[in-house]
Short mmCIF file of C-alpha atoms in Angstrom, two decimals:
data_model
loop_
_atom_site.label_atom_id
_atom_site.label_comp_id
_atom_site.label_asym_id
_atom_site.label_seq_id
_atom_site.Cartn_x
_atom_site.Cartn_y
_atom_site.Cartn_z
CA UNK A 998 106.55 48.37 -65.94
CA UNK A 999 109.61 46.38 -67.27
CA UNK A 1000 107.57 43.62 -68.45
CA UNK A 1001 105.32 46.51 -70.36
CA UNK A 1002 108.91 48.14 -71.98
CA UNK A 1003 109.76 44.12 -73.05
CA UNK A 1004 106.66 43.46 -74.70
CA UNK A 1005 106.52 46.46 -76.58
CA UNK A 1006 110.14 44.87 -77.99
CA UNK A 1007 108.48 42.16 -78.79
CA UNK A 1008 105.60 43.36 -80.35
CA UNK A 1009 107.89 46.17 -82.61
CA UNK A 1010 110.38 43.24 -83.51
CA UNK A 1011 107.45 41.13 -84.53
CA UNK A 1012 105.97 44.03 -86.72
CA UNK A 1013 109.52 44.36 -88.48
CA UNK A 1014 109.92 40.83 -89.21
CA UNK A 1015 106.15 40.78 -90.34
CA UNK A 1016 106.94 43.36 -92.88
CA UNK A 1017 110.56 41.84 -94.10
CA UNK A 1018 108.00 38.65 -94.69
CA UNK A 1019 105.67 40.64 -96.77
CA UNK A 1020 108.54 42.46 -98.72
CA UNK A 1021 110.40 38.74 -99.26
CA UNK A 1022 106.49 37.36 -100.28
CA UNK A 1023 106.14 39.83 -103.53
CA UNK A 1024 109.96 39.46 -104.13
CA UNK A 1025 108.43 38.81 -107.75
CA UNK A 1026 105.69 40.83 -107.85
CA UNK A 1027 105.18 43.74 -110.34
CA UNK A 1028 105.48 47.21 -109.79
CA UNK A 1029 105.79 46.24 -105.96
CA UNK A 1030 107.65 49.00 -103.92
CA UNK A 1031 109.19 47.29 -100.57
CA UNK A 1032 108.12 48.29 -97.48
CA UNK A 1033 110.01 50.12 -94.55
CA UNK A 1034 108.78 49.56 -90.71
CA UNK A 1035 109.86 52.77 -88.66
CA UNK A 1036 109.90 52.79 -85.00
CA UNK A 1037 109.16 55.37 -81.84
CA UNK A 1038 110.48 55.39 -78.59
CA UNK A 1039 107.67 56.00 -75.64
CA UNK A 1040 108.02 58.33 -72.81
CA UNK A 1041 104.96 58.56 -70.40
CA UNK A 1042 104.10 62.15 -69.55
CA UNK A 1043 102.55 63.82 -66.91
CA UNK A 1044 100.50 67.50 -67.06
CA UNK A 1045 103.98 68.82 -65.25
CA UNK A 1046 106.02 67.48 -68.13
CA UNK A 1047 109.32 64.40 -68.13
CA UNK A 1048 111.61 64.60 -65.15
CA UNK A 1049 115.09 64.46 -66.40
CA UNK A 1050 115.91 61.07 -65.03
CA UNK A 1051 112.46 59.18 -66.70
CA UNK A 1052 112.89 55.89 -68.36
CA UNK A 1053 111.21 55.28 -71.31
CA UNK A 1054 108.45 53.18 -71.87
CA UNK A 1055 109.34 51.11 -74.71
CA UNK A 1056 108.79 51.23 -78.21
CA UNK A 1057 105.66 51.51 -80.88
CA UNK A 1058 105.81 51.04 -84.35
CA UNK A 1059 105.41 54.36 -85.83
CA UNK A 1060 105.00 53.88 -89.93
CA UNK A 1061 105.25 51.35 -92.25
CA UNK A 1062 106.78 53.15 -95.23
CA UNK A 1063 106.64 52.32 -98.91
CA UNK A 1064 109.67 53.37 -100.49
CA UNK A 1065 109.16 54.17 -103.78
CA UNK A 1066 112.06 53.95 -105.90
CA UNK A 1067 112.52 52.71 -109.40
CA UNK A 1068 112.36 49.30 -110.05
CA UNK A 1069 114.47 47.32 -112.45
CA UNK A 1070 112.63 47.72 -115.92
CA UNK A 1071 112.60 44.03 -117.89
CA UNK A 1072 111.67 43.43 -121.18
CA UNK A 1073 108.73 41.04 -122.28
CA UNK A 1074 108.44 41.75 -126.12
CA UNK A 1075 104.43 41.77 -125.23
CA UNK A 1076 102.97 45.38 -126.58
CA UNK A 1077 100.52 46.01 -123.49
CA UNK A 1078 103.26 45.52 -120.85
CA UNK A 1079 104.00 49.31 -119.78
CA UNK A 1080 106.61 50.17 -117.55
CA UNK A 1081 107.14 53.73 -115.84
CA UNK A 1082 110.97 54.33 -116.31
CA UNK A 1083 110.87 57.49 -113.46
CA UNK A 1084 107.86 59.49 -111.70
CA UNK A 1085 104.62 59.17 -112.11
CA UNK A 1086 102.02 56.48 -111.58
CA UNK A 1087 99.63 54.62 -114.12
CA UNK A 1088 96.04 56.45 -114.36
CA UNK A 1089 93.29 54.04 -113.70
CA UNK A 1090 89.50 54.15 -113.10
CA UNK A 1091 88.15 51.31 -111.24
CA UNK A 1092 84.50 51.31 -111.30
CA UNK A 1093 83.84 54.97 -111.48
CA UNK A 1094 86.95 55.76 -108.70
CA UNK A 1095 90.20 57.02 -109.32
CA UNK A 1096 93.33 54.29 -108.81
CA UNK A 1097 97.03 54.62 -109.25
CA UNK A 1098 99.07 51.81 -110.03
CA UNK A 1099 103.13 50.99 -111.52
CA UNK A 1100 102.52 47.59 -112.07
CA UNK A 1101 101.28 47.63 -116.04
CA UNK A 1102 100.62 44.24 -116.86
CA UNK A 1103 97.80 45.27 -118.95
CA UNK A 1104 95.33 43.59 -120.79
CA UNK A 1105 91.41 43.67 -122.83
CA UNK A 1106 88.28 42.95 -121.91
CA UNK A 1107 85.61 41.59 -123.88
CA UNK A 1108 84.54 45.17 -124.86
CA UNK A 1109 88.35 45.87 -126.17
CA UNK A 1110 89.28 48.17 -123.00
CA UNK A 1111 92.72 48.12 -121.78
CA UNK A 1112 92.56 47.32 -118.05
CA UNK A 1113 94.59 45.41 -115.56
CA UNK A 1114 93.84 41.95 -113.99
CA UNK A 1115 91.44 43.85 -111.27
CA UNK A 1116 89.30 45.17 -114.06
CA UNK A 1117 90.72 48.74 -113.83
CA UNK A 1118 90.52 50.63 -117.17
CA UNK A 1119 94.06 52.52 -118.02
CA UNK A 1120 93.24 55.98 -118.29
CA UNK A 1121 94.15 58.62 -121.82
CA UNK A 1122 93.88 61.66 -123.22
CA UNK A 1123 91.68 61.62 -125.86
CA UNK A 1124 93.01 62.44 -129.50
CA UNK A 1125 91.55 66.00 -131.17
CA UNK A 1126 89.46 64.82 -134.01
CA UNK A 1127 92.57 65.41 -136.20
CA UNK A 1128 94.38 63.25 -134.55
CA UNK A 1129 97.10 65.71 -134.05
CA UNK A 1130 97.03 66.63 -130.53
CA UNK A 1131 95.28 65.67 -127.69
CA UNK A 1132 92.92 66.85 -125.16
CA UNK A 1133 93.33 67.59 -121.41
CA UNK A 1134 89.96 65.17 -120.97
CA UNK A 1135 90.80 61.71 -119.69
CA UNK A 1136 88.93 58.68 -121.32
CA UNK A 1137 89.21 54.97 -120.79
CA UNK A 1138 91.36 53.11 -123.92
CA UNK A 1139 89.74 51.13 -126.47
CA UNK A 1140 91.55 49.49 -128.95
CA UNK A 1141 89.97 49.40 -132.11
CA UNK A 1142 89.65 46.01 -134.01
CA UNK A 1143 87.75 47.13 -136.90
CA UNK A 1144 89.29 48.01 -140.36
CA UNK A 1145 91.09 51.25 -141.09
CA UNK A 1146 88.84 52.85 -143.93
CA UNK A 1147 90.43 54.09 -147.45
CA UNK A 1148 91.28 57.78 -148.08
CA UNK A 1149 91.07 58.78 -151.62
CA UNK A 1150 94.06 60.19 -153.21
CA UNK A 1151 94.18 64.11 -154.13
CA UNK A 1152 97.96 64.90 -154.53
CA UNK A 1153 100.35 62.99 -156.61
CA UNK A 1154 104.30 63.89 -155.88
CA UNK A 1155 106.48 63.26 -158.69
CA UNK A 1156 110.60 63.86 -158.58
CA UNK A 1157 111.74 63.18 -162.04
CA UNK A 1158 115.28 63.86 -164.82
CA UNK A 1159 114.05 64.23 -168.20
CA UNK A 1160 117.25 64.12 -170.29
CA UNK A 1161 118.38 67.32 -171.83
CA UNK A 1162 119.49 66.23 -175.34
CA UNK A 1163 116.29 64.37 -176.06
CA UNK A 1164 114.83 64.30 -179.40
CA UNK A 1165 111.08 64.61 -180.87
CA UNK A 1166 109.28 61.60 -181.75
CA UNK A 1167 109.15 59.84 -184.57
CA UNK A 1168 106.15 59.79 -184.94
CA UNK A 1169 103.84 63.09 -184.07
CA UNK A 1170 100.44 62.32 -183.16
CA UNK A 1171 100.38 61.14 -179.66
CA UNK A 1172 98.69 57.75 -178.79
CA UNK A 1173 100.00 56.23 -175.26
CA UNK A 1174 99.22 52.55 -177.13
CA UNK A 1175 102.45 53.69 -179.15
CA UNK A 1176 105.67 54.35 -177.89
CA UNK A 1177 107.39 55.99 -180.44
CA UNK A 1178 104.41 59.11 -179.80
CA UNK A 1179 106.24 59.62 -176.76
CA UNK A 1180 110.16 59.49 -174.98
CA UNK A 1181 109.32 58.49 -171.81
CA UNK A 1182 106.42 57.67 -169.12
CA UNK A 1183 106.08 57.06 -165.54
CA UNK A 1184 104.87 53.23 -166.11
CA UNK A 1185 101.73 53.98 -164.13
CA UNK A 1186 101.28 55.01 -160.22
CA UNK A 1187 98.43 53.61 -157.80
CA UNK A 1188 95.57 55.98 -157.05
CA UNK A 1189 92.33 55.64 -155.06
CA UNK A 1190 89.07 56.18 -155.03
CA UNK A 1191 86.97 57.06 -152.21
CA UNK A 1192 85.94 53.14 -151.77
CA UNK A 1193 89.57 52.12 -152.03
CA UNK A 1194 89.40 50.76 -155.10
CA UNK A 1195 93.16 51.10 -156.95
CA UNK A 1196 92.98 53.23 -160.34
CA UNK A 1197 96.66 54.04 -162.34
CA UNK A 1198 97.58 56.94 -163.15
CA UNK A 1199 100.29 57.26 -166.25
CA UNK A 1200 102.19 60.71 -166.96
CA UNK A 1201 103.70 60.64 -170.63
CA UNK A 1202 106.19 62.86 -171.72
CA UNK A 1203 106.68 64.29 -175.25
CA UNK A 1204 109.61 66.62 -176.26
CA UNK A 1205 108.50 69.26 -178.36
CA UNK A 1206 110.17 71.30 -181.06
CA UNK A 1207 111.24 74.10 -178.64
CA UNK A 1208 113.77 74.26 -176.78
CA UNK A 1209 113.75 73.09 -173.12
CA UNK A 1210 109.86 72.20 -173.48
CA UNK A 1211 107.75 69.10 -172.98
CA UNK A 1212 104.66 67.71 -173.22
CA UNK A 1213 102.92 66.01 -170.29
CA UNK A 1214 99.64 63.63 -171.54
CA UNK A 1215 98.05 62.94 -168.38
CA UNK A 1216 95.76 59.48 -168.11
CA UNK A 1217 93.76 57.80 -165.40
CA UNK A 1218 93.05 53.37 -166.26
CA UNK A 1219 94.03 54.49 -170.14
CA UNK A 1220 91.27 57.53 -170.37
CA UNK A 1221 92.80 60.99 -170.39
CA UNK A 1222 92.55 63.37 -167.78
CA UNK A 1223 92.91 66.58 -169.41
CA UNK A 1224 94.07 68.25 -171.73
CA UNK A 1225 98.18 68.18 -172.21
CA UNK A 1226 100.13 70.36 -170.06
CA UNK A 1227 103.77 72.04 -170.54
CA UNK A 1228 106.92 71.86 -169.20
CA UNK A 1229 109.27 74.41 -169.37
CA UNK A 1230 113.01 74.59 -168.21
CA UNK A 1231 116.04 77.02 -168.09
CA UNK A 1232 118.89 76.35 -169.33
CA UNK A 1233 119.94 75.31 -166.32
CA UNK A 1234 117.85 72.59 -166.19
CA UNK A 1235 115.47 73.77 -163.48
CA UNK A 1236 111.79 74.11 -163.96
CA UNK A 1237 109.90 77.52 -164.81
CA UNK A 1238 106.65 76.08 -165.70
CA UNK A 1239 104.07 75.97 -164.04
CA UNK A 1240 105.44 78.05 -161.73
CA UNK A 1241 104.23 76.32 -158.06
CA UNK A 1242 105.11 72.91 -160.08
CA UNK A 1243 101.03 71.72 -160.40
CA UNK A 1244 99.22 70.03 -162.75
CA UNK A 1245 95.30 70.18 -161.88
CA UNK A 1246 93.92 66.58 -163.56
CA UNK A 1247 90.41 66.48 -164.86
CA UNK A 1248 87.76 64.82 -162.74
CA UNK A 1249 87.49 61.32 -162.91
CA UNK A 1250 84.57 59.29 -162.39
CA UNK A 1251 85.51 55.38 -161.61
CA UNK A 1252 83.34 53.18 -162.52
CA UNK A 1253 83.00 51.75 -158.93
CA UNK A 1254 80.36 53.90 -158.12
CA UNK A 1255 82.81 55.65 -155.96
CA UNK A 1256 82.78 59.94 -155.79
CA UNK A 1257 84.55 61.72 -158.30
CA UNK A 1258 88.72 61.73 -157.92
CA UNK A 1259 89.91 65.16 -158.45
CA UNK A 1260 94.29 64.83 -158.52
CA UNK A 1261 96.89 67.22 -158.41
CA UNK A 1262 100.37 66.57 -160.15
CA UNK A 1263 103.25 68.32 -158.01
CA UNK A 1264 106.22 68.53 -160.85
CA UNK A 1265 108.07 70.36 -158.89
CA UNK A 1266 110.99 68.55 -158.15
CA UNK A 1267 111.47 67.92 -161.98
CA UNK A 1268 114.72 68.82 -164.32
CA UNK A 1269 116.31 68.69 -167.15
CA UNK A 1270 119.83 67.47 -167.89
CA UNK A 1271 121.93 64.59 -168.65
CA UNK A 1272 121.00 61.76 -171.29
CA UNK A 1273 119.22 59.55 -169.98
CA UNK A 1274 115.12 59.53 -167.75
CA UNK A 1275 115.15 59.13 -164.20
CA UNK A 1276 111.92 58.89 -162.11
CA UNK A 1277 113.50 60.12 -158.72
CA UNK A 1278 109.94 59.47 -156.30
CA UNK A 1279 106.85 58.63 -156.91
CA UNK A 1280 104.22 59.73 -154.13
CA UNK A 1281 100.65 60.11 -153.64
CA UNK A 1282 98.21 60.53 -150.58
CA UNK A 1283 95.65 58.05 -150.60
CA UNK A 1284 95.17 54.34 -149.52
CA UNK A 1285 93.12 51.51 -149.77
CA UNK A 1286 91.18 49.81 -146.81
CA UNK A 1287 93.10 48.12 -144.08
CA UNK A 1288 93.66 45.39 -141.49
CA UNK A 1289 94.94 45.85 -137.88
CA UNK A 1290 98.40 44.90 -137.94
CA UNK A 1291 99.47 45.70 -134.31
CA UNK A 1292 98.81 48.62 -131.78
CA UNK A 1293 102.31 50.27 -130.33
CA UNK A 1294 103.11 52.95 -127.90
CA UNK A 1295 105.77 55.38 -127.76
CA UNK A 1296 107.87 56.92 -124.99
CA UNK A 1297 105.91 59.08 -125.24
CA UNK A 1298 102.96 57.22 -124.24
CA UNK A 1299 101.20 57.90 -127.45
CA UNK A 1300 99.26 54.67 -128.13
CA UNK A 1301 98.89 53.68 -132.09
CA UNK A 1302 97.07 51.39 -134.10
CA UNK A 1303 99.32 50.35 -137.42
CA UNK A 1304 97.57 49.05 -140.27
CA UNK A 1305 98.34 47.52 -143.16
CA UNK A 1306 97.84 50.31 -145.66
CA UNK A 1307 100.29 52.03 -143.53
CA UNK A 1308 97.79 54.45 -141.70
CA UNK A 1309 98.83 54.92 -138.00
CA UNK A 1310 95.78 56.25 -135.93
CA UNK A 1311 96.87 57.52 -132.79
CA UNK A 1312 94.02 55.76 -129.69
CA UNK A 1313 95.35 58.48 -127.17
CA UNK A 1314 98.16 59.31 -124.77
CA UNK A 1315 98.79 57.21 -121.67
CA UNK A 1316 98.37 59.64 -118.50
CA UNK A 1317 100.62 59.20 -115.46
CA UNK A 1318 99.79 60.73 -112.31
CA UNK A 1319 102.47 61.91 -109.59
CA UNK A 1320 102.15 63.06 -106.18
CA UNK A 1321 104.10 65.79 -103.52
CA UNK A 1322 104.11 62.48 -100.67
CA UNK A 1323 103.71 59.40 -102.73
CA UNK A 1324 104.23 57.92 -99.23
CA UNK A 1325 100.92 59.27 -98.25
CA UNK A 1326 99.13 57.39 -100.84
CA UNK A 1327 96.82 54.19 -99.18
CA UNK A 1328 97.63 51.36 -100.28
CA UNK A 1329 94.78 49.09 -101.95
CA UNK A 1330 96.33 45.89 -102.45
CA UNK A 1331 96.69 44.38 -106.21
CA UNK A 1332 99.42 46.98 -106.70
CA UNK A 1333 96.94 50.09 -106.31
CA UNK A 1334 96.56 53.42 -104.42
CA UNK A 1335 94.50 56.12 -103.84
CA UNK A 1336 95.01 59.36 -102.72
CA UNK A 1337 94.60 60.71 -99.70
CA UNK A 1338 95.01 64.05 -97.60
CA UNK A 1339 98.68 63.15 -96.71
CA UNK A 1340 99.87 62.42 -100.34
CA UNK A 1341 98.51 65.84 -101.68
CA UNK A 1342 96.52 66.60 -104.50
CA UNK A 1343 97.21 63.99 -107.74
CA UNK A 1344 99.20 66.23 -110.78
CA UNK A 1345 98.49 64.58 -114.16
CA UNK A 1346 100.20 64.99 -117.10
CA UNK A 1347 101.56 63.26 -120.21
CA UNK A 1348 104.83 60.98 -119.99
CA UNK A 1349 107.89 62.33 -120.74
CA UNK A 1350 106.96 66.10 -119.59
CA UNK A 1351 107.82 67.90 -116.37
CA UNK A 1352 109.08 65.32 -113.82
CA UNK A 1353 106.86 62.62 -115.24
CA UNK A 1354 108.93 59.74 -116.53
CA UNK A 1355 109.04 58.02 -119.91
CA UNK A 1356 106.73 55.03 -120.92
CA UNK A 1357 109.06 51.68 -122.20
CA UNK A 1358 106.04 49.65 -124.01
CA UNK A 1359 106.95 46.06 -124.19
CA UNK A 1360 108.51 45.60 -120.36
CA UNK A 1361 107.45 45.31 -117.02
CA UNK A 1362 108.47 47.14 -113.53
CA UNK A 1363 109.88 44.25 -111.00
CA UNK A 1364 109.79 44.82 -107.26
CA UNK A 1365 111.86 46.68 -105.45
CA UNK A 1366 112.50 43.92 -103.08
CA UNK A 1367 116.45 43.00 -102.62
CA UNK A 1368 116.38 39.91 -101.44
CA UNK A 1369 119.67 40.04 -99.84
CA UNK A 1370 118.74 42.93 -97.58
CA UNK A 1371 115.77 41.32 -96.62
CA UNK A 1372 116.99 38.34 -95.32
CA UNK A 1373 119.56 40.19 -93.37
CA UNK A 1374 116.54 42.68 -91.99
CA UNK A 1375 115.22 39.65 -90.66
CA UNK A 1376 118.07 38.06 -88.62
CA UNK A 1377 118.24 42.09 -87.36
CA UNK A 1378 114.37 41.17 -85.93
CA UNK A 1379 115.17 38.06 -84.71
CA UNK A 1380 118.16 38.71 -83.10
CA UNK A 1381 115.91 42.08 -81.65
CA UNK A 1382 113.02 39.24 -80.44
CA UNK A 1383 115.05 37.37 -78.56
CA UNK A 1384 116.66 40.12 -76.73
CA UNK A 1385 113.23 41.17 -75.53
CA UNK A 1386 112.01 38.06 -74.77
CA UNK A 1387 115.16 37.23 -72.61
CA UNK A 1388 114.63 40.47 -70.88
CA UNK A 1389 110.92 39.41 -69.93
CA UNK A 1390 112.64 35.48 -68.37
CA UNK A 1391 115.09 38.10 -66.93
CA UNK A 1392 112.55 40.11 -65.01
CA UNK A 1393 110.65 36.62 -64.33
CA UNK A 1394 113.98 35.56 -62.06
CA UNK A 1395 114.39 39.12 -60.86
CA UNK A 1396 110.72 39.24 -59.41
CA UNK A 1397 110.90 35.45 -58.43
CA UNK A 1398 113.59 36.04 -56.32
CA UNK A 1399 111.99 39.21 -54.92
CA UNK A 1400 108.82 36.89 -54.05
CA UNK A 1401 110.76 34.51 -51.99
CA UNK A 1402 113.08 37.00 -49.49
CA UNK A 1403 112.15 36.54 -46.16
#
């Protein structure tokens, strides 16, 4: 029996420092949680129960426990490096199954899918069609790599100080090839078609013989758009007319073959005072064609593609998954789990929300390993080894000397 208790030493004390060696072996491995090795003491048992003076039976490893606690979080500057900063696992689907993961050294596939170096797609909620929300359905990520394509401009914001001791022209027949028709213009602003070909649009303003009224002469690439439209102010300098502050444009047809552009002015940040024109801001909501620039992702986990005409179209949300027991997760090497009945059933959400943590885009997870406490869990082992295996050489003697009374 003694030689039994001994060897189950042995065998416990070569389980611990077999997991210290596989904690100090991914030292530098992503997303790696360090491993715990937790013991059981061994009684043997009869149908009547322990008498109160049994000796144990030696030991068993009970559990090798994955501690999962957060990881130092260290920046790479590389956009598809995700790190979980808190709860929650990365959402994967590996070949039609369900994996969990923290390590998110992510990358694409020929086919432009975000996966890891196993092949496992990272898992989204897909945008709404507006891309202003997104669904509770969970889709594989594609980046896109193809052009963003124009929008055609309908609304034209314009914030401008026409002076209030302005006088009329010289000269009274307007003609926008002539300044002295007019006091001042907006020098032209950038429209677009529906093929995202660029069109200007000039405003020009003439003072008129009433008081605290103008003229507005609206033109689109030098044809007009319209007939003229007034301005009225109070005298405060605040604008009555129109009343909502728009101008509706006549349609214009571009030559481009493009469909008709039907604009709206908004005036309504215009006044009147002081001496001297001020255009205050200039906006309008279209854009011409453009070229990938880079794809970011919030901490939100809100993955966008930038572009160069400054559209952002949002690709989808990153989903994290967290568990009741993440210790009862199995482990499938390469840094992934799966569920199981022990870890309880997966809760999936978006970063950020609920207990789930935040998403730092740009960094990686390192292990949990300390390196330090490793190397002192195995001289622990060691010393725990060689106590056992002295006990077996003393039980050897003991029995040898047994052997040879006479």
């Amino acid at each position: 029996m003694g030689f039994n208790v001994s060897l189950s030493g042995i065998n416990a004390a070569n389980a611990d420092l077999n997991v210290t060696a596989n904690n100090i072996a991914n030292v530098n491995t992503t997303g790696f949680k360090e491993s715990r090795a937790e013991f059981a003491d061994l009684f043997n048992a009869t149908s009547y129960g322990l008498s109160r003076n049994a000796i144990g039976s030696g030991v068993r490893l009970s559990n090798v426990a994955q501690q999962f606690s957060q990881g130092n979080i260290n920046q790479t500057g590389r956009s598809l490096d995700l790190a979980v900063a808190g709860e929650g696992f990365f959402t994967m689907n590996m070949n039609g199954a369900r994996v969990y993961s923290r390590a998110g050294n992510f990358q694409t596939d020929n086919n432009g899918y975000v996966v890891n170096p196993q092949g496992a797609r990272l898992q989204v909620f897909a945008p709404s069609a507006d891309g202003t929300r997104f669904d509770g359905q969970l889709t594989d990520l594609q980046l896109l790599t193809t052009d963003s394509p124009p929008k055609q401009s309908t609304l034209v914001n314009m914030a401008f100080t026409l002076p209030g001791n302005a006088p009329q022209p010289t000269v009274a027949t307007f003609d926008p090839a002539d300044s002295n028709t007019y006091n001042h213009s907006t020098g032209g602003i950038t429209v677009y078609d529906s093929l995202g070909v660029s069109h200007t649009q000039t405003s020009y303003f003439v003072k008129t013989g009433n008081a605290n009224e103008w003229q507005v002469h609206n033109y689109i690439d030098g044809q007009p758009a319209g007939a003229p439209s007034l301005l009225q102010f109070s005298n405060a300098g605040a604008l009555t007319n129109p009343a909502n502050g728009d101008i509706t444009l006549a349609p214009f047809t571009p030559a481009t073959g493009a469909g008709v552009v039907n604009l709206t002015l908004n005036v309504s940040g215009a006044t009147q005072y002081g001496e001297k024109f001020a255009m205050r801001d200039t906006r309008q909501d279209g854009y011409a064609a453009g070229k990938l620039n880079e794809i970011s992702i919030s901490e939100e986990g809100v993955v966008y593609a930038r572009y160069s005409n400054g559209d952002d179209k949002a690709l989808g949300q990153v989903a994290l998954t967290t568990f009741n027991n993440p210790q009862g997760l199995q482990n499938q090497g390469n840094n992934l789990w799966v569920e199981t009945f022990a870890s309880g059933n997966p809760r999936t959400g978006a970063p950020d929300t609920s207990d789930l943590g935040q998403i730092q885009a740009g960094s990686l997870e390192a292990s949990t390993v300390d390196l330090t406490e490793q190397l002192v869990n195995m001289i622990v082992a060691q010393r725990n080894f060689q106590a056992n295996a002295q006990m077996v050489s003393t039980q050897d003697q003991i029995t040898q000397t047994i052997i040879n009374i006479r």
